[in-house]
Tab-separated table of C-alpha atoms in Angstrom:
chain	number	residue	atom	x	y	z
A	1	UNK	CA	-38.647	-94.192	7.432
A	2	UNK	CA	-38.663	-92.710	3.925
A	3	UNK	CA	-41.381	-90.457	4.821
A	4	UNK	CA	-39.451	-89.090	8.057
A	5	UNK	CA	-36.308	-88.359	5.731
A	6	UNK	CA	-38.488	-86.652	3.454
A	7	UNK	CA	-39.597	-84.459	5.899
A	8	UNK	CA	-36.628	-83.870	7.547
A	9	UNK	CA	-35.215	-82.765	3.675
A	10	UNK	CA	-37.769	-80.274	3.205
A	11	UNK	CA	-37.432	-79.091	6.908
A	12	UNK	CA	-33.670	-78.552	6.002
A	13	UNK	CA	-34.585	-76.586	2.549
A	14	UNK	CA	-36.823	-74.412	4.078
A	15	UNK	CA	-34.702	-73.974	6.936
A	16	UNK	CA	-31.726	-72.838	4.647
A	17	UNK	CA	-34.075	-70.601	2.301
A	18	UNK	CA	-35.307	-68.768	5.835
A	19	UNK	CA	-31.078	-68.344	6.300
A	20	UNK	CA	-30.415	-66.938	3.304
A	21	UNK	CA	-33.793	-64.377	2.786
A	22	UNK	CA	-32.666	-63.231	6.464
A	23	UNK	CA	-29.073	-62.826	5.497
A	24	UNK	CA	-30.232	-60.852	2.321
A	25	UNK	CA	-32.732	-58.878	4.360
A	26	UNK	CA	-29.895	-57.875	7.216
A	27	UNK	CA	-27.682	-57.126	4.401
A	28	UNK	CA	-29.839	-54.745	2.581
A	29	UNK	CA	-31.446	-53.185	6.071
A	30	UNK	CA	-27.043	-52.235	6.926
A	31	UNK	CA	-27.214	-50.880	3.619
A	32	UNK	CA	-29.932	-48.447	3.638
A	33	UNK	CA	-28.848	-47.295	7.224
A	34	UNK	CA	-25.399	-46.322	5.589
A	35	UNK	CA	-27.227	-43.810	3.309
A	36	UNK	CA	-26.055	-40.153	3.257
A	37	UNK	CA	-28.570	-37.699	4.836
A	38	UNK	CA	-31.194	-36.019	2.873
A	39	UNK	CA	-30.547	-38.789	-0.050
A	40	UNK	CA	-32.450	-42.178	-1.251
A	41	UNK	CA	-30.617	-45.164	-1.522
A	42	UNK	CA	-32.485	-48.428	-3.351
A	43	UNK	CA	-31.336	-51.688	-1.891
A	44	UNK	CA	-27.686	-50.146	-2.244
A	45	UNK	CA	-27.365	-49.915	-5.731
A	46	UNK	CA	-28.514	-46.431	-6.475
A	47	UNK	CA	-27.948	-43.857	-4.838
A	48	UNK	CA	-30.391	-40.163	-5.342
A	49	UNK	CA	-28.918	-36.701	-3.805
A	50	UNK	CA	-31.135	-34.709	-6.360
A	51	UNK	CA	-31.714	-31.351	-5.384
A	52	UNK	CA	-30.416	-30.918	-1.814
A	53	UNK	CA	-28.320	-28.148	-1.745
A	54	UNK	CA	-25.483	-30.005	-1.195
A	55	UNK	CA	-21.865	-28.506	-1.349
A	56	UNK	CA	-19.473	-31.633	-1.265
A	57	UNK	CA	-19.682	-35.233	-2.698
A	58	UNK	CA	-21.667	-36.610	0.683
A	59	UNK	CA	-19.826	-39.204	2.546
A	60	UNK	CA	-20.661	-42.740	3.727
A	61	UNK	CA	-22.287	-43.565	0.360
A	62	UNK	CA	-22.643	-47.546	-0.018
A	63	UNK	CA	-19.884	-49.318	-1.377
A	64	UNK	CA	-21.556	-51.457	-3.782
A	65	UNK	CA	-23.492	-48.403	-5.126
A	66	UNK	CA	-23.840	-48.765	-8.879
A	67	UNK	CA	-25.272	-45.708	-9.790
A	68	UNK	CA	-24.713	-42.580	-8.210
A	69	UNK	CA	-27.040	-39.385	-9.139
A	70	UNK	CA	-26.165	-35.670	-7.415
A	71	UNK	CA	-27.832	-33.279	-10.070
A	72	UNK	CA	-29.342	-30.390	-9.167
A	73	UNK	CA	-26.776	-29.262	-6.726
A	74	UNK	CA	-24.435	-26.450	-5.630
A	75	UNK	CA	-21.029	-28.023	-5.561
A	76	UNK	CA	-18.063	-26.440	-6.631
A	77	UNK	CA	-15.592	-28.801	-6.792
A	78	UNK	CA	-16.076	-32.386	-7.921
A	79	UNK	CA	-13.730	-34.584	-5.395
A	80	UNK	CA	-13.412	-38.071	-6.831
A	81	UNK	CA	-11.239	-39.331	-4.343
A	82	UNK	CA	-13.855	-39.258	-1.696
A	83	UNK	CA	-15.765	-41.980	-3.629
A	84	UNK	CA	-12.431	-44.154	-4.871
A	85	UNK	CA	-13.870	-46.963	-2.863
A	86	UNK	CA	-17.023	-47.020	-5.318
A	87	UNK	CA	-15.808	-49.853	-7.466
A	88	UNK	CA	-19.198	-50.853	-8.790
A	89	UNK	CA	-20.010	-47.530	-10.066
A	90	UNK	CA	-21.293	-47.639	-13.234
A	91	UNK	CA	-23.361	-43.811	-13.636
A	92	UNK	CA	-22.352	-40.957	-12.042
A	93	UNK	CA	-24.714	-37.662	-12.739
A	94	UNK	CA	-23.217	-34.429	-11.462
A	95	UNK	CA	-25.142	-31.843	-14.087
A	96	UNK	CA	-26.350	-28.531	-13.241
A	97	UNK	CA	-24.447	-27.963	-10.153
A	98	UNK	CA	-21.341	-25.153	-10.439
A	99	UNK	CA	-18.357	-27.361	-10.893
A	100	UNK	CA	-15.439	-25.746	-12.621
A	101	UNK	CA	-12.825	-28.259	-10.323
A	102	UNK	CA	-12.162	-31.966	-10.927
A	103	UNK	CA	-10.095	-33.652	-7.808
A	104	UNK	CA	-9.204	-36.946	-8.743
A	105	UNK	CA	-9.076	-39.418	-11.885
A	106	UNK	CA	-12.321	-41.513	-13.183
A	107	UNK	CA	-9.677	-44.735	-13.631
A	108	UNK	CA	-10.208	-45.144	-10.212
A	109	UNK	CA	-13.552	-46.805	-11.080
A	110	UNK	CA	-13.415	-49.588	-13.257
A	111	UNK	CA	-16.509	-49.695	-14.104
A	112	UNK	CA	-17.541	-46.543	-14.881
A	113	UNK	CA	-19.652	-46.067	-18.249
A	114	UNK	CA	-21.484	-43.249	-18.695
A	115	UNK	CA	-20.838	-39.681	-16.770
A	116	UNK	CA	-23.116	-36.334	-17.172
A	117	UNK	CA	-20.803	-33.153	-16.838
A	118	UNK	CA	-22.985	-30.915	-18.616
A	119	UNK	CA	-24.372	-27.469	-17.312
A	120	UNK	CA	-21.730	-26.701	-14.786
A	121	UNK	CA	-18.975	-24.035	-14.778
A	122	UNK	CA	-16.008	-26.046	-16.528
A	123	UNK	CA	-13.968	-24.075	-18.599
A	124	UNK	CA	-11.108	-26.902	-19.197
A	125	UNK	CA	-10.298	-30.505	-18.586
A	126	UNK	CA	-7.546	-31.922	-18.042
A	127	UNK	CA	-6.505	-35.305	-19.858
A	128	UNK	CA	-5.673	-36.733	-16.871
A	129	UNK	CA	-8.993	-36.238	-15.026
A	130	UNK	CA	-10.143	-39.095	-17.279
A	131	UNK	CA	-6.419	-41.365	-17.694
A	132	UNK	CA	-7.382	-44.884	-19.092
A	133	UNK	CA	-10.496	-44.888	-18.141
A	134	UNK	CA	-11.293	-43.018	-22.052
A	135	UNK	CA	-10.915	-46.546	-23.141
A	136	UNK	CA	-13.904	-48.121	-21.268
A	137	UNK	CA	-16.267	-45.496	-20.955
A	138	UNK	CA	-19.395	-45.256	-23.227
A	139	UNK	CA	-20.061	-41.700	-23.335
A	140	UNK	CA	-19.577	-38.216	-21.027
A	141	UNK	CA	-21.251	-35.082	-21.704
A	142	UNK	CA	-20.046	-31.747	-21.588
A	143	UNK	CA	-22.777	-29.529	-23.169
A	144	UNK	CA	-23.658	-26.184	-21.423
A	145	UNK	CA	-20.182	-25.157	-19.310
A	146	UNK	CA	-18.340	-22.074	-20.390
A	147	UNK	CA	-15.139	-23.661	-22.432
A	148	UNK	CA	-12.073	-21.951	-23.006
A	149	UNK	CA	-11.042	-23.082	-26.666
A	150	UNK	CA	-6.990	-22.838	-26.127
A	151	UNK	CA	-4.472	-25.272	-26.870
A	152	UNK	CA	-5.114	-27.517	-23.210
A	153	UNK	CA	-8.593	-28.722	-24.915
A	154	UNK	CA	-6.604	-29.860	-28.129
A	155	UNK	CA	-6.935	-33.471	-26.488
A	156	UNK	CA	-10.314	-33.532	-26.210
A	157	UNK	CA	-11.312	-32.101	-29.402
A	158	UNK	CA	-9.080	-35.085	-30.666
A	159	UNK	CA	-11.059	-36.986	-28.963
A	160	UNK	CA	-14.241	-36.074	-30.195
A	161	UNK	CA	-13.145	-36.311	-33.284
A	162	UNK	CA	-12.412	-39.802	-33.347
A	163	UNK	CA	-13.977	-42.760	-34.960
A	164	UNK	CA	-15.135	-43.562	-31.757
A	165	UNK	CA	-15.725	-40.684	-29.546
A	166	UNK	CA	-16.125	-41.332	-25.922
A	167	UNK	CA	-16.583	-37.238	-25.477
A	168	UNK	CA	-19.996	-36.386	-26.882
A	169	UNK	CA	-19.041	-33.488	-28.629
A	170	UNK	CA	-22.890	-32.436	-28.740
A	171	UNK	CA	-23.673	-28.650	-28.072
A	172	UNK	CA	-20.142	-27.765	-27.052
A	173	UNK	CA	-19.384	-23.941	-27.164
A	174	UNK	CA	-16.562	-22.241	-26.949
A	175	UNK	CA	-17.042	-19.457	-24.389
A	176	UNK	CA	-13.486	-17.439	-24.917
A	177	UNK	CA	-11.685	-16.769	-26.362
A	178	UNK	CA	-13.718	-13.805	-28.063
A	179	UNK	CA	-12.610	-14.847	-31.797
A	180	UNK	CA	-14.035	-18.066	-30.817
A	181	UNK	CA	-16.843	-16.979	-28.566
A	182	UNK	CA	-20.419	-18.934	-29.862
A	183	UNK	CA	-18.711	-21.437	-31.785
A	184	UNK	CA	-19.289	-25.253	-31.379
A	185	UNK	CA	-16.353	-27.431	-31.022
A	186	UNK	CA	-17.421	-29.457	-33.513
A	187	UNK	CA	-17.309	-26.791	-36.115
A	188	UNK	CA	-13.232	-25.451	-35.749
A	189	UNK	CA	-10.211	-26.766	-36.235
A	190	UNK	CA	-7.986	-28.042	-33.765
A	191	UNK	CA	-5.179	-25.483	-34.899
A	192	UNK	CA	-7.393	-22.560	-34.024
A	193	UNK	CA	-7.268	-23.936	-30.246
A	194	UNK	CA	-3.890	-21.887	-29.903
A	195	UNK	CA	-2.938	-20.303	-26.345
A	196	UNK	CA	-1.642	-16.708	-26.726
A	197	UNK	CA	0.507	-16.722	-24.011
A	198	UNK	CA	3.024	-18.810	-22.553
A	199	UNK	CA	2.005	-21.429	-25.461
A	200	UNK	CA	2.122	-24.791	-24.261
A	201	UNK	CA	1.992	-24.184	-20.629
A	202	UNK	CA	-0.775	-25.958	-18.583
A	203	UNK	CA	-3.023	-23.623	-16.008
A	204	UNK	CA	-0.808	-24.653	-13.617
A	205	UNK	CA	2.060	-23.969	-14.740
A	206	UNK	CA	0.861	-20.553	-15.720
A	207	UNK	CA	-0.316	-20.293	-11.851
A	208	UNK	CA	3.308	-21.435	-10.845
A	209	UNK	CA	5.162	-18.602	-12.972
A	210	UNK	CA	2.496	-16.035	-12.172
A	211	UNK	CA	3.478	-16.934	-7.814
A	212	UNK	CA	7.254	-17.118	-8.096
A	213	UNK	CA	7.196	-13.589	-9.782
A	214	UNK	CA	4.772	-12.048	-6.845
A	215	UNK	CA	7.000	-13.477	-4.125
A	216	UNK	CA	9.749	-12.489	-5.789
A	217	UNK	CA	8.464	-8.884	-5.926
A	218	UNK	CA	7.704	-8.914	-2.333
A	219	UNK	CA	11.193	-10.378	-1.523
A	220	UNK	CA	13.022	-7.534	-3.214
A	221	UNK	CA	10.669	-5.012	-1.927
A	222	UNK	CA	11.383	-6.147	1.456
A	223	UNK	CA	14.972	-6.103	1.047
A	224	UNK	CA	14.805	-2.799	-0.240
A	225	UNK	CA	12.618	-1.361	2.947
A	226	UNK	CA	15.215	-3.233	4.881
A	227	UNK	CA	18.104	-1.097	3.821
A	228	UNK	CA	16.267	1.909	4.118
A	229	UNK	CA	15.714	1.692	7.452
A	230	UNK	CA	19.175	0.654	8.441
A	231	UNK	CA	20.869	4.168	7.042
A	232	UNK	CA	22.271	6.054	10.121
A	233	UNK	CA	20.546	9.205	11.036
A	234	UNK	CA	21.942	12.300	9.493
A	235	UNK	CA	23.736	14.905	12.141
A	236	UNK	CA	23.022	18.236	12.610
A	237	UNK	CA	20.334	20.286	12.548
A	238	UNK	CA	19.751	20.424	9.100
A	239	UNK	CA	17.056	22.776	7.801
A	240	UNK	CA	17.176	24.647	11.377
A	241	UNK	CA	17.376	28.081	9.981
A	242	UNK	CA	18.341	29.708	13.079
A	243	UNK	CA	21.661	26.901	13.505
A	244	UNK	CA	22.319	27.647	9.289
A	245	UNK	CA	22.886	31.631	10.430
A	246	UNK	CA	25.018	30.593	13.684
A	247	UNK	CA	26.852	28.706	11.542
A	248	UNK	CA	27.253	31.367	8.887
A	249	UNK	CA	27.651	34.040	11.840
A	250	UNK	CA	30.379	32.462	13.698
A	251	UNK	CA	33.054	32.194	11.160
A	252	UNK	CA	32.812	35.758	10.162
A	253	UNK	CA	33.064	37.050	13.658
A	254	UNK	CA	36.366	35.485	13.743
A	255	UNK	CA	37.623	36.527	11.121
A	256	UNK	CA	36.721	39.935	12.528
A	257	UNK	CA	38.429	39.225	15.676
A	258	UNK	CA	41.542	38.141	14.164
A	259	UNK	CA	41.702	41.243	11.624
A	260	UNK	CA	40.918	43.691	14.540
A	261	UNK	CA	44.508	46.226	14.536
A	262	UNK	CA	46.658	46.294	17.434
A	263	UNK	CA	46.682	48.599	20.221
A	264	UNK	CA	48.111	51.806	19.933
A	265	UNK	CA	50.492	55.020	21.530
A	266	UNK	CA	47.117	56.802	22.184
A	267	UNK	CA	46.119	53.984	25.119
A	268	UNK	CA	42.883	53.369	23.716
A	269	UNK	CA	42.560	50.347	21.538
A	270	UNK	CA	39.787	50.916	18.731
A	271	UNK	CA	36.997	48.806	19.137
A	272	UNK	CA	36.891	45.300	17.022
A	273	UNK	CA	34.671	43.850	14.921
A	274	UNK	CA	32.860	41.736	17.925
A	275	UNK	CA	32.652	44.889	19.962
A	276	UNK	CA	30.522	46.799	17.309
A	277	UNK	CA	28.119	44.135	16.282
A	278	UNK	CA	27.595	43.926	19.813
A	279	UNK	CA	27.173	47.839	20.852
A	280	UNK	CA	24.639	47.987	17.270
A	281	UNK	CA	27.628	50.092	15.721
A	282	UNK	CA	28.545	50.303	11.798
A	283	UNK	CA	31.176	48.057	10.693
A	284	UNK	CA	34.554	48.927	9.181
A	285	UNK	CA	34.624	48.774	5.381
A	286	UNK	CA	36.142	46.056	5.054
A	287	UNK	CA	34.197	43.540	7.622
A	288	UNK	CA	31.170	44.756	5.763
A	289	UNK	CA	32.042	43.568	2.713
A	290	UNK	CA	32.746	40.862	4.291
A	291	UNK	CA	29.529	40.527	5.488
A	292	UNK	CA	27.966	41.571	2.371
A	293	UNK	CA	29.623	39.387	0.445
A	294	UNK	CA	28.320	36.472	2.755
């Protein structure tokens, strides 16, 4: 009888041990079928898109990826939203691609430690892209992008300046402005990171004045056309010259008409002004003064 149990225990180990490796096997095969095209994944906890021309953060990356690795790309905007629901991620690698965009906030991720910026097209970060996250994460690096030293990177030369820099400050330039052009972060003073105009205004809100003026512009523009179109045509046929010397003709010949003398004893009345102009005769003295004068 204790033999039988005995068996029937190891029959019922080895029975749950088959369970579990099949469980873990099923889990890891729904994994590795959930991996983006073109990339590797390793039992779904790292995740290589190295080198695949890829444009976008790929989608339908495994949940409980850990490490996440898209050098070597051609993306232009880094959108951390579409991998929010990465809550494992530890490493995220996005160098040498052509991101000058950050969508998104790294507090989303918990976890995250260490982040590779570097050789991309950033020229300034926003505070916010990182949020509380500055607190927990080990280092980021931000060597090799084209920075624009003005006031908006006075945080994260703060930053790097810190007992405990989370920012490596290692090999960052200062691509513009041009009094500032070669230098290394490291190696100026935060009051030289001055923005000449609109001084304390973010990009955006620089972006924000710079629209409301344009439409403005086109607004009053349009109201302008507007009322030009809506004057009423002007009457007459101005610049006609042949109307100018009717015009210039008729009163004359009027005046003719009226001044013309009265009939007299001899029966024959002398011929008027209107008469003569018409027969090709020369005027009186006085009508062609008149005329003259005109």
């Amino acid at each position: 009888m204790a033999s039988g149990r005995s068996m029937r225990s190891i029959f019922f180990y080895v029975a749950c041990i088959i369970l579990l490796l099949t469980i873990g096997s099923a889990t890891s095969q729904h994994t590795t079928d959930r991996c983006p095209d073109g990339c590797d994944c390793e039992a779904g906890q790292i995740v290589n898109c190295i080198g695949k021309n890829l444009k976008f953060v790929p989608e339908e990356i495994p949940e409980d990826t850990v490490y996440l690795n898209l050098r070597n790309n051609d993306m232009e905007t880094l959108n951390l939203n579409i991998i929010k629901a990465l809550l494992n991620l530890k490493g995220l690698d996005v160098s040498s691609n052509k991101i000058s965009t950050i969508l998104g906030s790294f507090e989303q991720f918990p976890k995250i430690s260490d982040i590779e910026l570097y050789n991309n097209k950033l020229m300034t970060l926003s505070s916010s892209t990182f949020g509380k996250s500055i607190t927990w994460i080990h280092y980021v690096s931000l060597y090799d992008n084209p920075w624009n030293c003005d006031c908006n990177l006075r945080w994260m030369k703060t930053q790097m300046d810190s007992s405990e820099p989370k920012l490596s400050p290692r090999m960052v330039k200062c691509e513009t402005p041009e009094e500032l052009r070669g230098n290394y972060t490291a190696d100026i003073d935060e009051d030289m990171l001055v923005c000449k105009k609109m001084e304390g205004l973010s990009q955006q809100d620089i972006l924000l004045i710079s629209g409301l003026g344009f439409a403005v512009l086109v607004i009053t523009a349009g109201i302008g056309i507007f009322i030009h179109c809506q004057k009423p045509p002007v009457l007459g046929l101005v610049g006609n010259p042949a109307h100018q010397r009717q015009n210039e003709q008729a009163p004359l010949l009027n005046v003719g008409v009226a001044a013309a003398p009265s009939s007299t004893g001899s029966g024959t009345a002398p011929k008027s002004v209107l008469g003569r102009f018409r027969q090709g005769l020369p005027d009186e003295p006085d009508s062609r003064n008149l005329y003259q004068s005109s």
